[in-house]
Amino acid sequence: MKRIRISELLESKEFGKEVTIMGWVKTIRRSKNVSFIALNDGSCLKNMQIVADAEKIPADVTERIHTGAALKVVGELVESQGKGQINEIQAGNIDVLGEADPDHFPIQPKRHSLEFLRENAHLRFRTNLFGAITRVRHHMIFAIHKFFNDRGFYNIHSPIVTGSDAEGAGEMFQVTTLDLQNPPKTEDGEIDFSKDFFGKATNLTVSGQLEAELAALAMSQVYTFGPTFRAENSNTSRHLAEFWMIEPEVAFADIVDNMDLAEDMLKYLVQYALDNCKEDLEFLQQRLANEDKQKPENERSMPLIEKLNFVLENNFERITYTDAINILKNSKPNKKKKFNYVIEEWGADIQSEHERYLVEKHFKKPVIITDYPKNIKAFYMKQNDDDKTVAAMDVLFPQIGEIIGGSQREENYDKLMKRIKEMNIPEETMWWFLDTRKYGTVPHAGFGLGFERLMLFVTGMTNIRDVIPFPRFPKSAEF
Amino acid sequence: MKRIRISELLESKEFGKEVTIMGWVKTIRRSKNVSFIALNDGSCLKNMQIVADAEKIPADVTERIHTGAALKVVGELVESQGKGQINEIQAGNIDVLGEADPDHFPIQPKRHSLEFLRENAHLRFRTNLFGAITRVRHHMIFAIHKFFNDRGFYNIHSPIVTGSDAEGAGEMFQVTTLDLQNPPKTEDGEIDFSKDFFGKATNLTVSGQLEAELAALAMSQVYTFGPTFRAENSNTSRHLAEFWMIEPEVAFADIVDNMDLAEDMLKYLVQYALDNCKEDLEFLQQRLANEDKQKPENERSMPLIEKLNFVLENNFERITYTDAINILKNSKPNKKKKFNYVIEEWGADIQSEHERYLVEKHFKKPVIITDYPKNIKAFYMKQNDDDKTVAAMDVLFPQIGEIIGGSQREENYDKLMKRIKEMNIPEETMWWFLDTRKYGTVPHAGFGLGFERLMLFVTGMTNIRDVIPFPRFPKSAEF
């Protein structure tokens, strides 16, 4: 079935040429002698205008055409008289491949709430908004692979089902084939996981980092890009139970190399979006501006493309946690107790409101905070000589706060072991991780980028459920 | 920490230049006045030879160097006297970043069984074999994204946790946060899944196809590339409980377009491997030849690179199931009852032995079989006019048999609904899938490529557990 994609045809000036396009009707305007149909095939935001003269296209065909119907159109490419379009198609023949009953098709040409579209996630790809988001999402996926491939990194598929909860990054989902109604029990009355599929209790992964470390300590430069899971009952616009994460891991790298890599990667991705998704970003910018009109002026966002350039044009400010706390402690909103969490002393958690203050008000740049107190960070992070902090880093962006978290890893076996014991990590499930510190250990570092956080930033959307095709959250696993 | 990757240095003739490299020791040969160290950093198969003169590198350093140790070497790039290498490094300074106790490090420079390496999957990346497989795997991942990106397809992340078992492709893993010891029950004594995280029973996906169809019926051309799961207790060299799958889905496409896409894609991927993984493929070819020496002549494989060219150089033979059955029925091995499953009549399943006969003996080409009996295929496949067959296709390769399975999809609501009822598919969980046949339905088609099957083919490995970093199979979810 040969067709030409609308994205390839829109700029064409081969007037007089016969073309075949297929797609779905966005709108149809009818009059006695002629109907105008806007057809979209997902290849780009713009529609192709089809002119259906009553002389050529019989009324019994045009009567069947409504928003959402699928058409095959054969016709002549002609110069358009309309504004903002080069060409249109004078239809010679229209096949209605599939109708869409206007009384029932949910995606009518009017404003739908994001909530309504989420409930119709199977059809929301047909809207301008989700078409744009889907294209941007694809380009960001490809850009991530290209960035790492061009630099000699290897993509590693870390396992999804794991037998360890080493990272302790959050609540986990259990994976089992046991009969829940009547599970096998041990003599002590406990669930007998030795009878489960994997011969032990297993969960969905919360991070591929530990496995990425194994690979990096042989291949030097690797990255994962896969789904990760949190069984936390957070019904917020910032959390998903299932989300995608990118985790590079680099041998022979310290925290400074790690910061350089994170900054390079984010700038590359933003530049790629500007270069490859211009039309969709302009549409998303307009959407954001419209949404912001409802808000008080001080809560409005920077225009989307300005915000993307803000990342490109600024060197990320690099400061230590200790310096950040001092800045925050002495800041106006802290003194006036405008923060929900007033910063009182060293050791405090830096909350989202503080991150945004540092980025948007204080530095007016993206910020990387390093050297956090060891007590608020994971066991595997490299311990600094001060015995108080670890070589952790968080990259903070406007609007969304933390976009990346990472660290140099503790490569010293004895120090790592001490920390594992202090933090009661089940040592016996970690033998393979510890082995890498026994045999040819080297300094290494890595970080995690939540893909949907990046998508929020690049698209200007504000609810994370709107930047993944089929969101998973408490009480919702539809589609 | 600045270093140059060994892959970048191996061809260099900048003799006299000071360079810094870091990596892991493959072997060390010692003599009184000089030691020769082969160092590998994972960037390529080849090692860099380090010459450590006793005059410059003190004995207390070289004594600490064993297979598996990590080194930082600063030295002068000099012309090599050795065969097969252009240069080597005359070490000026060696830092032992991490030692490896020769009495305990498992990966010694000798032949290890694949089984032993599987048990040490955390360290097997350090072997030549798994370094090569990891690089080839990465290049195949990237090539898949590049193939689709270049053709205007969008990558869709289909959900991993699902509430539906529509495809019926196999046994599923349950995903739950319920307390297995003491799960909530309904008044009838059943497990009360309304109290589970997602408010209903959920499983790990067996395929992203149905969701890919949703996206394709708006974006026109999409593909998924993600993990899929089968809870089948198959302890074989061909099955994994967790594996990665590529599933393109194309609107306005029929079964012929689908065959064209599959053939184009496979040829592209094989060509990409030949272009980008030459050194590793030659190594893998040698490994396969060594392994085959143990086998009787008639069980030996084609040389690896010859087998890859076999795919490139032949047009895939396209035949119907009916023709295939006739060929098989009249074949010598069938008449002599050499097949384990003798083909008696139309309707029989075509087994792996039959697939290989058609490819390797009869046609001597890759083969695509189409139009299978509807009773042995899934509910969503397009029903042919004969009322007996569906527009399914399987692509068959030498050695591995089926590498791709796909079909044109049934786009007619009434026909699809009839089939759903006949096959007792739970209709109420499928409302969203059925909606796409109600609103703007179009002919469309797609297929699934098991990524590890492709990896078996490209690497010549014979056990699927050896082509994924951390295999998951019955009783095994280590690492």
PDB file of N, CA and C in Angstrom, chain A residues 86-149:
ATOM      1  N   ILE A  86       1.691  25.815   1.683  1.00  0.00           N
ATOM      2  CA  ILE A  86       2.216  25.931   0.331  1.00  0.00           C
ATOM      3  C   ILE A  86       1.287  25.263  -0.662  1.00  0.00           C
ATOM      4  N   ASN A  87       0.755  24.122  -0.257  1.00  0.00           N
ATOM      5  CA  ASN A  87       0.006  23.300  -1.209  1.00  0.00           C
ATOM      6  C   ASN A  87      -1.238  22.694  -0.562  1.00  0.00           C
ATOM      7  N   GLU A  88      -2.049  22.091  -1.364  1.00  0.00           N
ATOM      8  CA  GLU A  88      -3.179  21.311  -0.867  1.00  0.00           C
ATOM      9  C   GLU A  88      -3.454  20.225  -1.912  1.00  0.00           C
ATOM     10  N   ILE A  89      -4.376  19.340  -1.595  1.00  0.00           N
ATOM     11  CA  ILE A  89      -4.659  18.269  -2.548  1.00  0.00           C
ATOM     12  C   ILE A  89      -6.086  18.408  -3.076  1.00  0.00           C
ATOM     13  N   GLN A  90      -6.169  18.464  -4.374  1.00  0.00           N
ATOM     14  CA  GLN A  90      -7.466  18.453  -5.044  1.00  0.00           C
ATOM     15  C   GLN A  90      -7.832  16.982  -5.208  1.00  0.00           C
ATOM     16  N   ALA A  91      -8.787  16.525  -4.408  1.00  0.00           N
ATOM     17  CA  ALA A  91      -9.064  15.087  -4.372  1.00  0.00           C
ATOM     18  C   ALA A  91      -9.683  14.586  -5.673  1.00  0.00           C
ATOM     19  N   GLY A  92      -9.130  13.506  -6.207  1.00  0.00           N
ATOM     20  CA  GLY A  92      -9.725  12.824  -7.356  1.00  0.00           C
ATOM     21  C   GLY A  92     -10.552  11.654  -6.882  1.00  0.00           C
ATOM     22  N   ASN A  93     -10.109  11.038  -5.828  1.00  0.00           N
ATOM     23  CA  ASN A  93     -10.838   9.909  -5.261  1.00  0.00           C
ATOM     24  C   ASN A  93     -10.573   9.826  -3.750  1.00  0.00           C
ATOM     25  N   ILE A  94     -11.597   9.534  -3.005  1.00  0.00           N
ATOM     26  CA  ILE A  94     -11.441   9.339  -1.556  1.00  0.00           C
ATOM     27  C   ILE A  94     -12.061   8.002  -1.175  1.00  0.00           C
ATOM     28  N   ASP A  95     -11.266   7.146  -0.552  1.00  0.00           N
ATOM     29  CA  ASP A  95     -11.793   5.923   0.071  1.00  0.00           C
ATOM     30  C   ASP A  95     -11.914   6.162   1.565  1.00  0.00           C
ATOM     31  N   VAL A  96     -13.058   5.902   2.115  1.00  0.00           N
ATOM     32  CA  VAL A  96     -13.188   5.932   3.568  1.00  0.00           C
ATOM     33  C   VAL A  96     -12.766   4.567   4.084  1.00  0.00           C
ATOM     34  N   LEU A  97     -11.548   4.508   4.631  1.00  0.00           N
ATOM     35  CA  LEU A  97     -11.025   3.214   5.117  1.00  0.00           C
ATOM     36  C   LEU A  97     -11.744   2.790   6.385  1.00  0.00           C
ATOM     37  N   GLY A  98     -12.005   3.767   7.234  1.00  0.00           N
ATOM     38  CA  GLY A  98     -12.700   3.459   8.486  1.00  0.00           C
ATOM     39  C   GLY A  98     -13.474   4.674   8.933  1.00  0.00           C
ATOM     40  N   GLU A  99     -14.735   4.499   9.268  1.00  0.00           N
ATOM     41  CA  GLU A  99     -15.543   5.628   9.709  1.00  0.00           C
ATOM     42  C   GLU A  99     -15.340   5.889  11.199  1.00  0.00           C
ATOM     43  N   ALA A 100     -15.853   7.032  11.654  1.00  0.00           N
ATOM     44  CA  ALA A 100     -15.841   7.349  13.085  1.00  0.00           C
ATOM     45  C   ALA A 100     -17.153   8.054  13.395  1.00  0.00           C
ATOM     46  N   ASP A 101     -17.994   7.370  14.132  1.00  0.00           N
ATOM     47  CA  ASP A 101     -19.323   7.883  14.442  1.00  0.00           C
ATOM     48  C   ASP A 101     -19.200   9.153  15.292  1.00  0.00           C
ATOM     49  N   PRO A 102     -19.681  10.298  14.756  1.00  0.00           N
ATOM     50  CA  PRO A 102     -19.486  11.567  15.469  1.00  0.00           C
ATOM     51  C   PRO A 102     -20.208  11.603  16.814  1.00  0.00           C
ATOM     52  N   ASP A 103     -21.191  10.747  17.003  1.00  0.00           N
ATOM     53  CA  ASP A 103     -21.886  10.715  18.296  1.00  0.00           C
ATOM     54  C   ASP A 103     -21.111   9.937  19.357  1.00  0.00           C
ATOM     55  N   HIS A 104     -20.123   9.168  18.912  1.00  0.00           N
ATOM     56  CA  HIS A 104     -19.411   8.341  19.891  1.00  0.00           C
ATOM     57  C   HIS A 104     -17.900   8.555  19.939  1.00  0.00           C
ATOM     58  N   PHE A 105     -17.295   8.988  18.843  1.00  0.00           N
ATOM     59  CA  PHE A 105     -15.832   9.144  18.854  1.00  0.00           C
ATOM     60  C   PHE A 105     -15.447  10.220  19.876  1.00  0.00           C
ATOM     61  N   PRO A 106     -14.642   9.861  20.879  1.00  0.00           N
ATOM     62  CA  PRO A 106     -14.416  10.790  21.997  1.00  0.00           C
ATOM     63  C   PRO A 106     -13.570  12.019  21.652  1.00  0.00           C
ATOM     64  N   ILE A 107     -12.711  11.901  20.642  1.00  0.00           N
ATOM     65  CA  ILE A 107     -11.730  12.967  20.394  1.00  0.00           C
ATOM     66  C   ILE A 107     -12.287  13.950  19.366  1.00  0.00           C
ATOM     67  N   GLN A 108     -13.210  14.758  19.786  1.00  0.00           N
ATOM     68  CA  GLN A 108     -13.812  15.742  18.886  1.00  0.00           C
ATOM     69  C   GLN A 108     -12.941  17.002  18.815  1.00  0.00           C
ATOM     70  N   PRO A 109     -13.094  17.794  17.743  1.00  0.00           N
ATOM     71  CA  PRO A 109     -12.245  18.985  17.608  1.00  0.00           C
ATOM     72  C   PRO A 109     -12.682  20.103  18.544  1.00  0.00           C
ATOM     73  N   LYS A 110     -12.346  19.915  19.810  1.00  0.00           N
ATOM     74  CA  LYS A 110     -12.622  20.939  20.833  1.00  0.00           C
ATOM     75  C   LYS A 110     -11.616  20.703  21.949  1.00  0.00           C
ATOM     76  N   ARG A 111     -11.612  21.570  22.921  1.00  0.00           N
ATOM     77  CA  ARG A 111     -10.673  21.449  24.017  1.00  0.00           C
ATOM     78  C   ARG A 111     -11.096  20.299  24.931  1.00  0.00           C
ATOM     79  N   HIS A 112     -10.191  19.327  25.113  1.00  0.00           N
ATOM     80  CA  HIS A 112     -10.444  18.262  26.079  1.00  0.00           C
ATOM     81  C   HIS A 112      -9.516  18.471  27.266  1.00  0.00           C
ATOM     82  N   SER A 113      -9.990  18.131  28.456  1.00  0.00           N
ATOM     83  CA  SER A 113      -9.088  18.235  29.615  1.00  0.00           C
ATOM     84  C   SER A 113      -8.029  17.150  29.525  1.00  0.00           C
ATOM     85  N   LEU A 114      -6.863  17.418  30.125  1.00  0.00           N
ATOM     86  CA  LEU A 114      -5.799  16.414  30.137  1.00  0.00           C
ATOM     87  C   LEU A 114      -6.265  15.158  30.855  1.00  0.00           C
ATOM     88  N   GLU A 115      -7.078  15.328  31.866  1.00  0.00           N
ATOM     89  CA  GLU A 115      -7.615  14.202  32.619  1.00  0.00           C
ATOM     90  C   GLU A 115      -8.487  13.312  31.709  1.00  0.00           C
ATOM     91  N   PHE A 116      -9.339  13.949  30.923  1.00  0.00           N
ATOM     92  CA  PHE A 116     -10.176  13.200  29.975  1.00  0.00           C
ATOM     93  C   PHE A 116      -9.299  12.438  28.978  1.00  0.00           C
ATOM     94  N   LEU A 117      -8.259  13.088  28.497  1.00  0.00           N
ATOM     95  CA  LEU A 117      -7.388  12.427  27.521  1.00  0.00           C
ATOM     96  C   LEU A 117      -6.624  11.267  28.144  1.00  0.00           C
ATOM     97  N   ARG A 118      -6.261  11.409  29.415  1.00  0.00           N
ATOM     98  CA  ARG A 118      -5.586  10.309  30.118  1.00  0.00           C
ATOM     99  C   ARG A 118      -6.505   9.088  30.193  1.00  0.00           C
ATOM    100  N   GLU A 119      -7.787   9.336  30.421  1.00  0.00           N
ATOM    101  CA  GLU A 119      -8.747   8.222  30.468  1.00  0.00           C
ATOM    102  C   GLU A 119      -8.960   7.613  29.089  1.00  0.00           C
ATOM    103  N   ASN A 120      -8.580   8.358  28.060  1.00  0.00           N
ATOM    104  CA  ASN A 120      -8.660   7.860  26.686  1.00  0.00           C
ATOM    105  C   ASN A 120      -7.264   7.778  26.069  1.00  0.00           C
ATOM    106  N   ALA A 121      -6.339   7.244  26.863  1.00  0.00           N
ATOM    107  CA  ALA A 121      -4.939   7.208  26.416  1.00  0.00           C
ATOM    108  C   ALA A 121      -4.783   6.397  25.134  1.00  0.00           C
ATOM    109  N   HIS A 122      -5.732   5.504  24.865  1.00  0.00           N
ATOM    110  CA  HIS A 122      -5.643   4.699  23.639  1.00  0.00           C
ATOM    111  C   HIS A 122      -5.925   5.533  22.402  1.00  0.00           C
ATOM    112  N   LEU A 123      -6.596   6.679  22.593  1.00  0.00           N
ATOM    113  CA  LEU A 123      -6.951   7.518  21.438  1.00  0.00           C
ATOM    114  C   LEU A 123      -6.266   8.883  21.469  1.00  0.00           C
ATOM    115  N   ARG A 124      -5.587   9.200  22.591  1.00  0.00           N
ATOM    116  CA  ARG A 124      -5.064  10.566  22.692  1.00  0.00           C
ATOM    117  C   ARG A 124      -3.894  10.820  21.745  1.00  0.00           C
ATOM    118  N   PHE A 125      -3.285   9.746  21.202  1.00  0.00           N
ATOM    119  CA  PHE A 125      -2.259   9.942  20.169  1.00  0.00           C
ATOM    120  C   PHE A 125      -2.819  10.738  18.976  1.00  0.00           C
ATOM    121  N   ARG A 126      -4.144  10.719  18.828  1.00  0.00           N
ATOM    122  CA  ARG A 126      -4.751  11.385  17.669  1.00  0.00           C
ATOM    123  C   ARG A 126      -4.893  12.899  17.859  1.00  0.00           C
ATOM    124  N   THR A 127      -4.579  13.391  19.068  1.00  0.00           N
ATOM    125  CA  THR A 127      -4.667  14.836  19.286  1.00  0.00           C
ATOM    126  C   THR A 127      -3.350  15.496  18.886  1.00  0.00           C
ATOM    127  N   ASN A 128      -3.413  16.782  18.582  1.00  0.00           N
ATOM    128  CA  ASN A 128      -2.187  17.527  18.277  1.00  0.00           C
ATOM    129  C   ASN A 128      -1.189  17.415  19.421  1.00  0.00           C
ATOM    130  N   LEU A 129      -1.713  17.568  20.640  1.00  0.00           N
ATOM    131  CA  LEU A 129      -0.830  17.607  21.800  1.00  0.00           C
ATOM    132  C   LEU A 129      -0.066  16.302  21.956  1.00  0.00           C
ATOM    133  N   PHE A 130      -0.775  15.161  21.933  1.00  0.00           N
ATOM    134  CA  PHE A 130      -0.067  13.905  22.187  1.00  0.00           C
ATOM    135  C   PHE A 130       0.702  13.416  20.976  1.00  0.00           C
ATOM    136  N   GLY A 131       0.290  13.845  19.792  1.00  0.00           N
ATOM    137  CA  GLY A 131       1.140  13.615  18.630  1.00  0.00           C
ATOM    138  C   GLY A 131       2.487  14.303  18.825  1.00  0.00           C
ATOM    139  N   ALA A 132       2.445  15.552  19.238  1.00  0.00           N
ATOM    140  CA  ALA A 132       3.685  16.312  19.451  1.00  0.00           C
ATOM    141  C   ALA A 132       4.541  15.673  20.541  1.00  0.00           C
ATOM    142  N   ILE A 133       3.912  15.323  21.663  1.00  0.00           N
ATOM    143  CA  ILE A 133       4.667  14.717  22.768  1.00  0.00           C
ATOM    144  C   ILE A 133       5.288  13.394  22.328  1.00  0.00           C
ATOM    145  N   THR A 134       4.552  12.608  21.567  1.00  0.00           N
ATOM    146  CA  THR A 134       5.062  11.307  21.115  1.00  0.00           C
ATOM    147  C   THR A 134       6.264  11.478  20.193  1.00  0.00           C
ATOM    148  N   ARG A 135       6.192  12.470  19.316  1.00  0.00           N
ATOM    149  CA  ARG A 135       7.345  12.715  18.435  1.00  0.00           C
ATOM    150  C   ARG A 135       8.550  13.213  19.227  1.00  0.00           C
ATOM    151  N   VAL A 136       8.327  14.138  20.157  1.00  0.00           N
ATOM    152  CA  VAL A 136       9.452  14.640  20.963  1.00  0.00           C
ATOM    153  C   VAL A 136      10.052  13.498  21.780  1.00  0.00           C
ATOM    154  N   ARG A 137       9.181  12.679  22.345  1.00  0.00           N
ATOM    155  CA  ARG A 137       9.669  11.544  23.149  1.00  0.00           C
ATOM    156  C   ARG A 137      10.562  10.634  22.299  1.00  0.00           C
ATOM    157  N   HIS A 138      10.102  10.330  21.102  1.00  0.00           N
ATOM    158  CA  HIS A 138      10.934   9.505  20.224  1.00  0.00           C
ATOM    159  C   HIS A 138      12.286  10.162  19.946  1.00  0.00           C
ATOM    160  N   HIS A 139      12.267  11.434  19.615  1.00  0.00           N
ATOM    161  CA  HIS A 139      13.537  12.087  19.280  1.00  0.00           C
ATOM    162  C   HIS A 139      14.476  12.123  20.487  1.00  0.00           C
ATOM    163  N   MET A 140      13.918  12.273  21.677  1.00  0.00           N
ATOM    164  CA  MET A 140      14.776  12.246  22.871  1.00  0.00           C
ATOM    165  C   MET A 140      15.348  10.842  23.113  1.00  0.00           C
ATOM    166  N   ILE A 141      14.561   9.812  22.867  1.00  0.00           N
ATOM    167  CA  ILE A 141      15.074   8.437  23.000  1.00  0.00           C
ATOM    168  C   ILE A 141      16.243   8.240  22.038  1.00  0.00           C
ATOM    169  N   PHE A 142      16.017   8.640  20.800  1.00  0.00           N
ATOM    170  CA  PHE A 142      17.075   8.424  19.813  1.00  0.00           C
ATOM    171  C   PHE A 142      18.321   9.245  20.148  1.00  0.00           C
ATOM    172  N   ALA A 143      18.099  10.477  20.593  1.00  0.00           N
ATOM    173  CA  ALA A 143      19.236  11.348  20.915  1.00  0.00           C
ATOM    174  C   ALA A 143      20.074  10.759  22.046  1.00  0.00           C
ATOM    175  N   ILE A 144      19.421  10.129  23.003  1.00  0.00           N
ATOM    176  CA  ILE A 144      20.160   9.512  24.122  1.00  0.00           C
ATOM    177  C   ILE A 144      21.057   8.390  23.598  1.00  0.00           C
ATOM    178  N   HIS A 145      20.498   7.531  22.769  1.00  0.00           N
ATOM    179  CA  HIS A 145      21.330   6.449  22.222  1.00  0.00           C
ATOM    180  C   HIS A 145      22.457   7.011  21.365  1.00  0.00           C
ATOM    181  N   LYS A 146      22.148   8.044  20.601  1.00  0.00           N
ATOM    182  CA  LYS A 146      23.161   8.606  19.709  1.00  0.00           C
ATOM    183  C   LYS A 146      24.286   9.280  20.507  1.00  0.00           C
ATOM    184  N   PHE A 147      23.906  10.011  21.533  1.00  0.00           N
ATOM    185  CA  PHE A 147      24.916  10.668  22.374  1.00  0.00           C
ATOM    186  C   PHE A 147      25.927   9.647  22.896  1.00  0.00           C
ATOM    187  N   PHE A 148      25.421   8.567  23.461  1.00  0.00           N
ATOM    188  CA  PHE A 148      26.324   7.586  24.064  1.00  0.00           C
ATOM    189  C   PHE A 148      27.067   6.769  23.001  1.00  0.00           C
ATOM    190  N   ASN A 149      26.351   6.397  21.948  1.00  0.00           N
ATOM    191  CA  ASN A 149      27.002   5.626  20.887  1.00  0.00           C
ATOM    192  C   ASN A 149      28.172   6.405  20.274  1.00  0.00           C
TER     193      ASN A 149
END
